[in-house]
Amino acid sequence: MCAWVESFLSARTATLRGGGHVSQPFEITSGTPQGSPLSPILSAMYTANLLEMTKQWSMRDLTMYVDNGAIYATSATIKGAADLVVEGYTKVLDWLFRNGLTADPDKCELMTFTHNRADPRKVGQPILGIKYDDPVHGRQHIKHAKEPIQYLGIYIDQKLNWDHHTTIMANRGRSTIRGINILGNSI
């Protein structure tokens, strides 16, 4: 199996096509072929040990879908939850680094949730962001998301209100229906 995976990931070439022009083939030196059904399977196999490592975590969890991940943490205070996330994320970054991978700091987002009636004197004030050390990119800062964040196609806002998500999905549905009507009327 290892030899088969190695053959899948080595000696690969690609071409670029733009308009009527096709480039000369060039070698692909890293990554898995985009769109290949084998790529998510290999990703899951490769990162299985990372998920196994997180089973020891307390009050936080890492979820992954192929190469997308999220760390969830719970605490009595907002700062406590943020500290748990930073600690967990630092461990994830270390694991990625030791295994030849890295996370894209530009794709990292932070969102905190509190009960609507939570007393700010007890849970703390909302935080503006968190800082962490990335073994590849150095000192980084993740700002608190001001807009709803998107994770696996779902839009989540700070109050866990689904209005933004349902509006986007309804608009997508309406545009698809209009597209069908336009096509139907043009035939």
Short mmCIF file of N, CA and C in Angstrom, two decimals:
data_model
loop_
_atom_site.label_atom_id
_atom_site.label_comp_id
_atom_site.label_asym_id
_atom_site.label_seq_id
_atom_site.Cartn_x
_atom_site.Cartn_y
_atom_site.Cartn_z
N MET A 1 0.83 -1.19 0.00
CA MET A 1 0.00 0.00 0.00
C MET A 1 0.87 1.25 0.00
N CYS A 2 1.96 1.24 0.79
CA CYS A 2 2.86 2.40 0.84
C CYS A 2 3.45 2.69 -0.54
N ALA A 3 3.84 1.65 -1.26
CA ALA A 3 4.41 1.84 -2.60
C ALA A 3 3.36 2.43 -3.54
N TRP A 4 2.12 1.98 -3.41
CA TRP A 4 1.05 2.50 -4.26
C TRP A 4 0.79 3.98 -3.97
N VAL A 5 0.74 4.35 -2.69
CA VAL A 5 0.54 5.75 -2.32
C VAL A 5 1.72 6.59 -2.81
N GLU A 6 2.94 6.07 -2.64
CA GLU A 6 4.12 6.80 -3.12
C GLU A 6 4.04 7.04 -4.63
N SER A 7 3.61 6.03 -5.38
CA SER A 7 3.51 6.20 -6.83
C SER A 7 2.42 7.22 -7.18
N PHE A 8 1.37 7.29 -6.38
CA PHE A 8 0.29 8.26 -6.59
C PHE A 8 0.79 9.68 -6.36
N LEU A 9 1.69 9.85 -5.38
CA LEU A 9 2.14 11.18 -4.99
C LEU A 9 3.44 11.62 -5.65
N SER A 10 4.08 10.78 -6.45
CA SER A 10 5.36 11.16 -7.05
C SER A 10 5.28 11.08 -8.57
N ALA A 11 6.24 11.74 -9.19
CA ALA A 11 6.36 11.76 -10.65
C ALA A 11 5.05 12.20 -11.32
N ARG A 12 4.45 13.25 -10.76
CA ARG A 12 3.20 13.77 -11.33
C ARG A 12 3.48 15.05 -12.10
N THR A 13 2.73 15.25 -13.15
CA THR A 13 2.84 16.48 -13.93
C THR A 13 1.46 17.09 -14.10
N ALA A 14 1.46 18.37 -14.46
CA ALA A 14 0.21 19.08 -14.72
C ALA A 14 0.44 20.05 -15.87
N THR A 15 -0.63 20.48 -16.48
CA THR A 15 -0.57 21.52 -17.49
C THR A 15 -1.59 22.59 -17.12
N LEU A 16 -1.35 23.81 -17.57
CA LEU A 16 -2.30 24.90 -17.37
C LEU A 16 -2.95 25.21 -18.70
N ARG A 17 -4.26 25.46 -18.64
CA ARG A 17 -4.99 25.78 -19.85
C ARG A 17 -5.67 27.13 -19.65
N GLY A 18 -5.48 28.04 -20.57
CA GLY A 18 -6.12 29.34 -20.52
C GLY A 18 -6.54 29.74 -21.92
N GLY A 19 -7.84 29.91 -22.14
CA GLY A 19 -8.31 30.18 -23.49
C GLY A 19 -7.99 29.02 -24.38
N GLY A 20 -7.31 29.29 -25.48
CA GLY A 20 -6.93 28.22 -26.40
C GLY A 20 -5.50 27.74 -26.20
N HIS A 21 -4.83 28.24 -25.17
CA HIS A 21 -3.42 27.88 -24.96
C HIS A 21 -3.30 26.82 -23.86
N VAL A 22 -2.41 25.85 -24.09
CA VAL A 22 -2.10 24.82 -23.10
C VAL A 22 -0.59 24.87 -22.87
N SER A 23 -0.20 24.96 -21.58
CA SER A 23 1.22 25.04 -21.24
C SER A 23 1.90 23.69 -21.43
N GLN A 24 3.21 23.74 -21.39
CA GLN A 24 3.99 22.51 -21.39
C GLN A 24 3.79 21.82 -20.03
N PRO A 25 3.84 20.51 -19.97
CA PRO A 25 3.71 19.83 -18.67
C PRO A 25 4.84 20.25 -17.72
N PHE A 26 4.50 20.37 -16.45
CA PHE A 26 5.50 20.68 -15.43
C PHE A 26 5.27 19.77 -14.24
N GLU A 27 6.34 19.54 -13.47
CA GLU A 27 6.29 18.60 -12.36
C GLU A 27 5.58 19.20 -11.15
N ILE A 28 4.77 18.40 -10.49
CA ILE A 28 4.13 18.76 -9.23
C ILE A 28 4.98 18.13 -8.12
N THR A 29 5.50 18.95 -7.21
CA THR A 29 6.45 18.43 -6.22
C THR A 29 5.87 18.25 -4.83
N SER A 30 4.64 18.71 -4.60
CA SER A 30 4.05 18.51 -3.26
C SER A 30 2.54 18.48 -3.36
N GLY A 31 1.92 17.97 -2.31
CA GLY A 31 0.47 17.92 -2.25
C GLY A 31 -0.12 16.72 -2.96
N THR A 32 -1.43 16.65 -2.88
CA THR A 32 -2.15 15.58 -3.55
C THR A 32 -2.90 16.17 -4.73
N PRO A 33 -3.20 15.39 -5.73
CA PRO A 33 -3.91 15.91 -6.89
C PRO A 33 -5.28 16.49 -6.51
N GLN A 34 -5.51 17.73 -6.91
CA GLN A 34 -6.77 18.41 -6.61
C GLN A 34 -7.92 17.67 -7.28
N GLY A 35 -8.97 17.41 -6.53
CA GLY A 35 -10.15 16.76 -7.09
C GLY A 35 -10.10 15.25 -7.10
N SER A 36 -8.98 14.68 -6.74
CA SER A 36 -8.89 13.22 -6.72
C SER A 36 -9.67 12.68 -5.54
N PRO A 37 -10.48 11.62 -5.73
CA PRO A 37 -11.19 11.04 -4.60
C PRO A 37 -10.26 10.40 -3.57
N LEU A 38 -9.02 10.14 -3.97
CA LEU A 38 -8.06 9.55 -3.03
C LEU A 38 -7.48 10.61 -2.08
N SER A 39 -7.46 11.87 -2.49
CA SER A 39 -6.87 12.93 -1.67
C SER A 39 -7.50 13.05 -0.28
N PRO A 40 -8.83 13.12 -0.13
CA PRO A 40 -9.38 13.21 1.22
C PRO A 40 -9.14 11.96 2.06
N ILE A 41 -9.06 10.81 1.41
CA ILE A 41 -8.79 9.57 2.14
C ILE A 41 -7.37 9.61 2.69
N LEU A 42 -6.42 10.01 1.87
CA LEU A 42 -5.03 10.12 2.33
C LEU A 42 -4.90 11.17 3.43
N SER A 43 -5.61 12.28 3.30
CA SER A 43 -5.58 13.32 4.33
C SER A 43 -6.09 12.79 5.65
N ALA A 44 -7.19 12.06 5.61
CA ALA A 44 -7.76 11.49 6.84
C ALA A 44 -6.81 10.48 7.47
N MET A 45 -6.19 9.66 6.64
CA MET A 45 -5.23 8.67 7.17
C MET A 45 -4.03 9.38 7.79
N TYR A 46 -3.55 10.42 7.12
CA TYR A 46 -2.35 11.12 7.57
C TYR A 46 -2.57 11.85 8.89
N THR A 47 -3.77 12.41 9.06
CA THR A 47 -4.04 13.21 10.26
C THR A 47 -4.74 12.42 11.37
N ALA A 48 -4.93 11.14 11.18
CA ALA A 48 -5.60 10.33 12.21
C ALA A 48 -4.87 10.40 13.54
N ASN A 49 -3.55 10.40 13.52
CA ASN A 49 -2.78 10.49 14.77
C ASN A 49 -2.99 11.83 15.48
N LEU A 50 -3.21 12.88 14.71
CA LEU A 50 -3.50 14.19 15.31
C LEU A 50 -4.81 14.11 16.09
N LEU A 51 -5.83 13.54 15.49
CA LEU A 51 -7.11 13.41 16.19
C LEU A 51 -6.99 12.49 17.40
N GLU A 52 -6.18 11.46 17.27
CA GLU A 52 -5.95 10.56 18.41
C GLU A 52 -5.31 11.31 19.56
N MET A 53 -4.35 12.19 19.26
CA MET A 53 -3.68 12.99 20.29
C MET A 53 -4.68 13.86 21.06
N THR A 54 -5.69 14.38 20.36
CA THR A 54 -6.63 15.30 21.01
C THR A 54 -7.64 14.59 21.91
N LYS A 55 -7.69 13.27 21.88
CA LYS A 55 -8.61 12.55 22.76
C LYS A 55 -8.25 12.77 24.23
N GLN A 56 -7.01 13.15 24.50
CA GLN A 56 -6.56 13.40 25.87
C GLN A 56 -6.96 14.79 26.36
N TRP A 57 -7.44 15.64 25.49
CA TRP A 57 -7.81 17.00 25.87
C TRP A 57 -9.00 17.01 26.81
N SER A 58 -9.05 18.02 27.63
CA SER A 58 -10.17 18.21 28.54
C SER A 58 -10.76 19.60 28.28
N MET A 59 -12.05 19.71 28.25
CA MET A 59 -12.79 20.96 28.07
C MET A 59 -12.59 21.58 26.69
N ARG A 60 -12.06 20.82 25.75
CA ARG A 60 -11.92 21.30 24.37
C ARG A 60 -11.86 20.09 23.45
N ASP A 61 -12.08 20.36 22.16
CA ASP A 61 -12.10 19.29 21.18
C ASP A 61 -11.67 19.83 19.83
N LEU A 62 -11.06 18.99 19.02
CA LEU A 62 -10.71 19.30 17.65
C LEU A 62 -11.59 18.46 16.74
N THR A 63 -12.25 19.11 15.81
CA THR A 63 -13.00 18.38 14.78
C THR A 63 -12.34 18.69 13.45
N MET A 64 -12.34 17.71 12.57
CA MET A 64 -11.73 17.90 11.26
C MET A 64 -12.61 17.30 10.19
N TYR A 65 -12.59 17.94 9.03
CA TYR A 65 -13.19 17.40 7.83
C TYR A 65 -12.16 17.62 6.73
N VAL A 66 -11.50 16.57 6.32
CA VAL A 66 -10.40 16.56 5.36
C VAL A 66 -9.33 17.53 5.87
N ASP A 67 -9.19 18.72 5.28
CA ASP A 67 -8.14 19.64 5.73
C ASP A 67 -8.70 20.88 6.42
N ASN A 68 -9.94 20.82 6.85
CA ASN A 68 -10.56 21.91 7.62
C ASN A 68 -10.71 21.44 9.06
N GLY A 69 -10.39 22.32 9.98
CA GLY A 69 -10.50 21.94 11.39
C GLY A 69 -11.05 23.07 12.23
N ALA A 70 -11.58 22.72 13.38
CA ALA A 70 -12.08 23.70 14.33
C ALA A 70 -11.81 23.18 15.74
N ILE A 71 -11.41 24.09 16.60
CA ILE A 71 -11.21 23.76 18.01
C ILE A 71 -12.32 24.43 18.79
N TYR A 72 -13.03 23.64 19.57
CA TYR A 72 -14.10 24.12 20.43
C TYR A 72 -13.63 23.98 21.87
N ALA A 73 -13.89 25.01 22.67
CA ALA A 73 -13.50 24.95 24.08
C ALA A 73 -14.62 25.53 24.93
N THR A 74 -14.76 25.00 26.14
CA THR A 74 -15.75 25.53 27.08
C THR A 74 -15.05 25.89 28.38
N SER A 75 -15.55 26.95 29.00
CA SER A 75 -15.00 27.42 30.26
C SER A 75 -16.03 28.31 30.92
N ALA A 76 -15.84 28.58 32.19
CA ALA A 76 -16.73 29.49 32.91
C ALA A 76 -16.53 30.94 32.46
N THR A 77 -15.36 31.23 31.86
CA THR A 77 -15.09 32.59 31.40
C THR A 77 -14.68 32.58 29.94
N ILE A 78 -14.86 33.71 29.29
CA ILE A 78 -14.46 33.85 27.89
C ILE A 78 -12.95 33.69 27.78
N LYS A 79 -12.20 34.33 28.66
CA LYS A 79 -10.74 34.23 28.63
C LYS A 79 -10.29 32.79 28.84
N GLY A 80 -10.94 32.08 29.75
CA GLY A 80 -10.59 30.68 29.99
C GLY A 80 -10.77 29.83 28.75
N ALA A 81 -11.87 30.05 28.03
CA ALA A 81 -12.10 29.31 26.78
C ALA A 81 -11.05 29.68 25.74
N ALA A 82 -10.75 30.97 25.62
CA ALA A 82 -9.74 31.41 24.66
C ALA A 82 -8.37 30.82 24.99
N ASP A 83 -8.02 30.77 26.27
CA ASP A 83 -6.74 30.18 26.67
C ASP A 83 -6.68 28.70 26.30
N LEU A 84 -7.79 27.98 26.48
CA LEU A 84 -7.83 26.56 26.10
C LEU A 84 -7.66 26.39 24.59
N VAL A 85 -8.27 27.28 23.83
CA VAL A 85 -8.15 27.22 22.37
C VAL A 85 -6.70 27.46 21.96
N VAL A 86 -6.06 28.49 22.52
CA VAL A 86 -4.67 28.79 22.17
C VAL A 86 -3.76 27.62 22.53
N GLU A 87 -3.94 27.05 23.70
CA GLU A 87 -3.12 25.91 24.11
C GLU A 87 -3.31 24.74 23.15
N GLY A 88 -4.56 24.45 22.80
CA GLY A 88 -4.83 23.36 21.87
C GLY A 88 -4.29 23.65 20.48
N TYR A 89 -4.49 24.87 20.01
CA TYR A 89 -4.03 25.22 18.67
C TYR A 89 -2.51 25.17 18.58
N THR A 90 -1.84 25.58 19.63
CA THR A 90 -0.38 25.50 19.67
C THR A 90 0.08 24.05 19.56
N LYS A 91 -0.62 23.15 20.22
CA LYS A 91 -0.28 21.72 20.12
C LYS A 91 -0.54 21.19 18.70
N VAL A 92 -1.64 21.63 18.10
CA VAL A 92 -1.95 21.22 16.73
C VAL A 92 -0.87 21.73 15.78
N LEU A 93 -0.49 22.99 15.91
CA LEU A 93 0.55 23.56 15.05
C LEU A 93 1.87 22.81 15.20
N ASP A 94 2.21 22.45 16.43
CA ASP A 94 3.43 21.68 16.67
C ASP A 94 3.35 20.33 15.97
N TRP A 95 2.21 19.64 16.09
CA TRP A 95 2.04 18.35 15.43
C TRP A 95 2.16 18.51 13.91
N LEU A 96 1.49 19.52 13.36
CA LEU A 96 1.56 19.76 11.92
C LEU A 96 3.00 19.98 11.47
N PHE A 97 3.71 20.82 12.22
CA PHE A 97 5.10 21.14 11.88
C PHE A 97 5.97 19.88 11.90
N ARG A 98 5.84 19.06 12.93
CA ARG A 98 6.63 17.83 13.04
C ARG A 98 6.29 16.83 11.94
N ASN A 99 5.13 16.99 11.32
CA ASN A 99 4.70 16.06 10.28
C ASN A 99 4.71 16.69 8.89
N GLY A 100 5.44 17.79 8.74
CA GLY A 100 5.63 18.40 7.43
C GLY A 100 4.44 19.17 6.90
N LEU A 101 3.54 19.60 7.77
CA LEU A 101 2.36 20.36 7.36
C LEU A 101 2.36 21.72 8.06
N THR A 102 1.49 22.60 7.62
CA THR A 102 1.33 23.89 8.27
C THR A 102 -0.11 24.35 8.13
N ALA A 103 -0.53 25.26 8.99
CA ALA A 103 -1.86 25.86 8.90
C ALA A 103 -1.70 27.25 8.30
N ASP A 104 -2.70 27.72 7.60
CA ASP A 104 -2.69 29.04 7.00
C ASP A 104 -3.24 30.05 7.99
N PRO A 105 -2.39 30.95 8.53
CA PRO A 105 -2.87 31.90 9.53
C PRO A 105 -3.98 32.82 9.00
N ASP A 106 -4.00 33.07 7.70
CA ASP A 106 -5.03 33.94 7.13
C ASP A 106 -6.41 33.30 7.14
N LYS A 107 -6.48 32.00 7.33
CA LYS A 107 -7.77 31.32 7.35
C LYS A 107 -8.26 31.02 8.76
N CYS A 108 -7.54 31.51 9.77
CA CYS A 108 -7.92 31.28 11.16
C CYS A 108 -8.88 32.36 11.63
N GLU A 109 -9.93 31.94 12.28
CA GLU A 109 -10.93 32.88 12.82
C GLU A 109 -11.28 32.46 14.24
N LEU A 110 -11.67 33.44 15.03
CA LEU A 110 -12.06 33.21 16.42
C LEU A 110 -13.47 33.72 16.62
N MET A 111 -14.27 32.93 17.29
CA MET A 111 -15.61 33.38 17.66
C MET A 111 -15.92 32.82 19.04
N THR A 112 -16.45 33.67 19.91
CA THR A 112 -16.83 33.23 21.25
C THR A 112 -18.35 33.31 21.38
N PHE A 113 -18.87 32.44 22.22
CA PHE A 113 -20.31 32.38 22.46
C PHE A 113 -20.55 32.43 23.96
N THR A 114 -21.54 33.17 24.37
CA THR A 114 -21.97 33.18 25.76
C THR A 114 -23.48 33.12 25.79
N HIS A 115 -24.01 32.71 26.91
CA HIS A 115 -25.45 32.70 27.10
C HIS A 115 -25.95 34.14 27.03
N ASN A 116 -27.10 34.35 26.43
CA ASN A 116 -27.65 35.70 26.28
C ASN A 116 -27.72 36.46 27.59
N ARG A 117 -28.03 35.76 28.66
CA ARG A 117 -28.18 36.43 29.96
C ARG A 117 -26.93 36.32 30.83
N ALA A 118 -25.81 35.96 30.22
CA ALA A 118 -24.57 35.82 31.00
C ALA A 118 -24.14 37.17 31.55
N ASP A 119 -23.74 37.18 32.78
CA ASP A 119 -23.29 38.39 33.46
C ASP A 119 -21.83 38.66 33.06
N PRO A 120 -21.55 39.77 32.36
CA PRO A 120 -20.18 40.07 31.94
C PRO A 120 -19.20 40.15 33.11
N ARG A 121 -19.69 40.45 34.31
CA ARG A 121 -18.80 40.50 35.47
C ARG A 121 -18.33 39.10 35.84
N LYS A 122 -19.09 38.07 35.48
CA LYS A 122 -18.71 36.69 35.79
C LYS A 122 -17.98 36.01 34.63
N VAL A 123 -18.49 36.20 33.40
CA VAL A 123 -17.89 35.51 32.25
C VAL A 123 -16.78 36.32 31.60
N GLY A 124 -16.70 37.60 31.89
CA GLY A 124 -15.69 38.47 31.30
C GLY A 124 -16.21 39.18 30.07
N GLN A 125 -15.43 40.14 29.66
CA GLN A 125 -15.78 40.94 28.48
C GLN A 125 -15.37 40.21 27.21
N PRO A 126 -16.05 40.49 26.12
CA PRO A 126 -15.62 39.88 24.85
C PRO A 126 -14.16 40.22 24.56
N ILE A 127 -13.45 39.28 23.98
CA ILE A 127 -12.03 39.51 23.67
C ILE A 127 -11.90 39.93 22.22
N LEU A 128 -10.88 40.71 21.94
CA LEU A 128 -10.66 41.22 20.59
C LEU A 128 -9.88 40.24 19.73
N GLY A 129 -9.19 39.31 20.36
CA GLY A 129 -8.41 38.33 19.61
C GLY A 129 -7.46 37.60 20.54
N ILE A 130 -6.71 36.69 19.95
CA ILE A 130 -5.74 35.91 20.72
C ILE A 130 -4.42 35.88 19.96
N LYS A 131 -3.33 35.77 20.71
CA LYS A 131 -2.00 35.66 20.12
C LYS A 131 -1.47 34.25 20.37
N TYR A 132 -0.68 33.78 19.43
CA TYR A 132 -0.09 32.46 19.56
C TYR A 132 1.21 32.43 18.77
N ASP A 133 2.02 31.43 19.05
CA ASP A 133 3.29 31.24 18.34
C ASP A 133 3.15 30.09 17.37
N ASP A 134 3.40 30.38 16.11
CA ASP A 134 3.35 29.38 15.05
C ASP A 134 4.80 28.99 14.71
N PRO A 135 5.13 27.70 14.71
CA PRO A 135 6.53 27.30 14.44
C PRO A 135 7.00 27.65 13.03
N VAL A 136 6.09 27.91 12.11
CA VAL A 136 6.46 28.26 10.74
C VAL A 136 6.36 29.76 10.50
N HIS A 137 5.26 30.37 10.95
CA HIS A 137 4.97 31.77 10.63
C HIS A 137 5.31 32.75 11.76
N GLY A 138 5.80 32.25 12.89
CA GLY A 138 6.15 33.13 14.00
C GLY A 138 4.94 33.58 14.80
N ARG A 139 5.08 34.70 15.49
CA ARG A 139 4.02 35.23 16.35
C ARG A 139 2.84 35.67 15.48
N GLN A 140 1.65 35.21 15.83
CA GLN A 140 0.45 35.50 15.06
C GLN A 140 -0.65 36.03 15.97
N HIS A 141 -1.63 36.68 15.36
CA HIS A 141 -2.78 37.22 16.08
C HIS A 141 -4.04 36.87 15.30
N ILE A 142 -4.97 36.23 15.98
CA ILE A 142 -6.27 35.93 15.37
C ILE A 142 -7.26 36.93 15.94
N LYS A 143 -7.87 37.73 15.07
CA LYS A 143 -8.87 38.69 15.52
C LYS A 143 -10.19 37.98 15.74
N HIS A 144 -10.98 38.54 16.63
CA HIS A 144 -12.33 38.01 16.85
C HIS A 144 -13.17 38.36 15.62
N ALA A 145 -13.86 37.38 15.09
CA ALA A 145 -14.68 37.60 13.89
C ALA A 145 -15.81 38.57 14.19
N LYS A 146 -15.96 39.58 13.33
CA LYS A 146 -17.06 40.54 13.49
C LYS A 146 -18.27 40.11 12.69
N GLU A 147 -18.02 39.38 11.64
CA GLU A 147 -19.07 38.89 10.77
C GLU A 147 -19.29 37.40 11.07
N PRO A 148 -20.38 36.84 10.62
CA PRO A 148 -20.53 35.39 10.75
C PRO A 148 -19.37 34.68 10.07
N ILE A 149 -18.92 33.59 10.66
CA ILE A 149 -17.86 32.79 10.06
C ILE A 149 -18.50 31.64 9.31
N GLN A 150 -17.78 31.13 8.33
CA GLN A 150 -18.26 30.00 7.56
C GLN A 150 -17.39 28.80 7.88
N TYR A 151 -18.03 27.72 8.27
CA TYR A 151 -17.32 26.47 8.51
C TYR A 151 -18.11 25.36 7.85
N LEU A 152 -17.47 24.70 6.90
CA LEU A 152 -18.08 23.60 6.14
C LEU A 152 -19.42 24.00 5.53
N GLY A 153 -19.48 25.22 5.01
CA GLY A 153 -20.67 25.69 4.32
C GLY A 153 -21.77 26.22 5.21
N ILE A 154 -21.53 26.27 6.51
CA ILE A 154 -22.53 26.78 7.45
C ILE A 154 -22.04 28.11 7.99
N TYR A 155 -22.91 29.13 7.98
CA TYR A 155 -22.56 30.44 8.50
C TYR A 155 -23.04 30.53 9.95
N ILE A 156 -22.08 30.84 10.84
CA ILE A 156 -22.36 30.86 12.28
C ILE A 156 -22.06 32.26 12.79
N ASP A 157 -23.02 32.85 13.52
CA ASP A 157 -22.74 34.15 14.12
C ASP A 157 -22.57 34.01 15.62
N GLN A 158 -22.17 35.09 16.26
CA GLN A 158 -21.81 35.06 17.68
C GLN A 158 -22.98 34.73 18.59
N LYS A 159 -24.19 34.97 18.14
CA LYS A 159 -25.37 34.69 18.97
C LYS A 159 -26.04 33.37 18.58
N LEU A 160 -25.37 32.63 17.70
CA LEU A 160 -25.91 31.36 17.19
C LEU A 160 -27.30 31.58 16.60
N ASN A 161 -27.43 32.68 15.88
CA ASN A 161 -28.65 33.03 15.18
C ASN A 161 -28.48 32.57 13.74
N TRP A 162 -29.45 31.89 13.20
CA TRP A 162 -29.31 31.29 11.87
C TRP A 162 -29.85 32.18 10.76
N ASP A 163 -30.23 33.42 11.06
CA ASP A 163 -30.79 34.31 10.04
C ASP A 163 -29.83 34.52 8.86
N HIS A 164 -28.57 34.80 9.15
CA HIS A 164 -27.60 35.04 8.07
C HIS A 164 -27.46 33.80 7.19
N HIS A 165 -27.35 32.64 7.80
CA HIS A 165 -27.21 31.39 7.05
C HIS A 165 -28.44 31.14 6.17
N THR A 166 -29.62 31.27 6.75
CA THR A 166 -30.84 30.98 5.97
C THR A 166 -31.03 32.00 4.84
N THR A 167 -30.63 33.25 5.06
CA THR A 167 -30.72 34.26 4.00
C THR A 167 -29.82 33.89 2.83
N ILE A 168 -28.57 33.51 3.13
CA ILE A 168 -27.63 33.13 2.06
C ILE A 168 -28.15 31.90 1.31
N MET A 169 -28.61 30.89 2.04
CA MET A 169 -29.10 29.67 1.38
C MET A 169 -30.35 29.96 0.56
N ALA A 170 -31.25 30.80 1.08
CA ALA A 170 -32.46 31.15 0.33
C ALA A 170 -32.10 31.91 -0.95
N ASN A 171 -31.14 32.83 -0.85
CA ASN A 171 -30.70 33.57 -2.04
C ASN A 171 -30.08 32.64 -3.07
N ARG A 172 -29.30 31.68 -2.62
CA ARG A 172 -28.72 30.70 -3.55
C ARG A 172 -29.82 29.89 -4.23
N GLY A 173 -30.80 29.48 -3.44
CA GLY A 173 -31.92 28.73 -4.01
C GLY A 173 -32.70 29.54 -5.03
N ARG A 174 -32.98 30.82 -4.68
CA ARG A 174 -33.71 31.69 -5.62
C ARG A 174 -32.92 31.90 -6.90
N SER A 175 -31.61 32.09 -6.81
CA SER A 175 -30.81 32.32 -8.02
C SER A 175 -30.79 31.06 -8.88
N THR A 176 -30.79 29.89 -8.25
CA THR A 176 -30.83 28.64 -9.02
C THR A 176 -32.18 28.51 -9.73
N ILE A 177 -33.25 28.83 -9.02
CA ILE A 177 -34.59 28.74 -9.62
C ILE A 177 -34.72 29.73 -10.76
N ARG A 178 -34.22 30.98 -10.57
CA ARG A 178 -34.25 31.97 -11.65
C ARG A 178 -33.45 31.48 -12.84
N GLY A 179 -32.29 30.86 -12.59
CA GLY A 179 -31.47 30.33 -13.67
C GLY A 179 -32.22 29.27 -14.46
N ILE A 180 -32.97 28.44 -13.77
CA ILE A 180 -33.75 27.40 -14.45
C ILE A 180 -34.85 28.05 -15.27
N ASN A 181 -35.54 29.05 -14.71
CA ASN A 181 -36.59 29.75 -15.45
C ASN A 181 -36.04 30.44 -16.69
N ILE A 182 -34.87 31.07 -16.56
CA ILE A 182 -34.26 31.74 -17.70
C ILE A 182 -33.95 30.72 -18.78
N LEU A 183 -33.35 29.61 -18.37
CA LEU A 183 -33.06 28.56 -19.35
C LEU A 183 -34.34 28.00 -19.95
N GLY A 184 -35.35 27.80 -19.09
CA GLY A 184 -36.61 27.25 -19.57
C GLY A 184 -37.31 28.17 -20.55
N ASN A 185 -37.24 29.48 -20.30
CA ASN A 185 -37.89 30.44 -21.19
C ASN A 185 -37.12 30.64 -22.48
N SER A 186 -35.83 30.36 -22.49
CA SER A 186 -35.04 30.62 -23.69
C SER A 186 -35.10 29.47 -24.68
N ILE A 187 -35.64 28.34 -24.25
CA ILE A 187 -35.68 27.18 -25.17
C ILE A 187 -36.90 27.25 -26.04
#
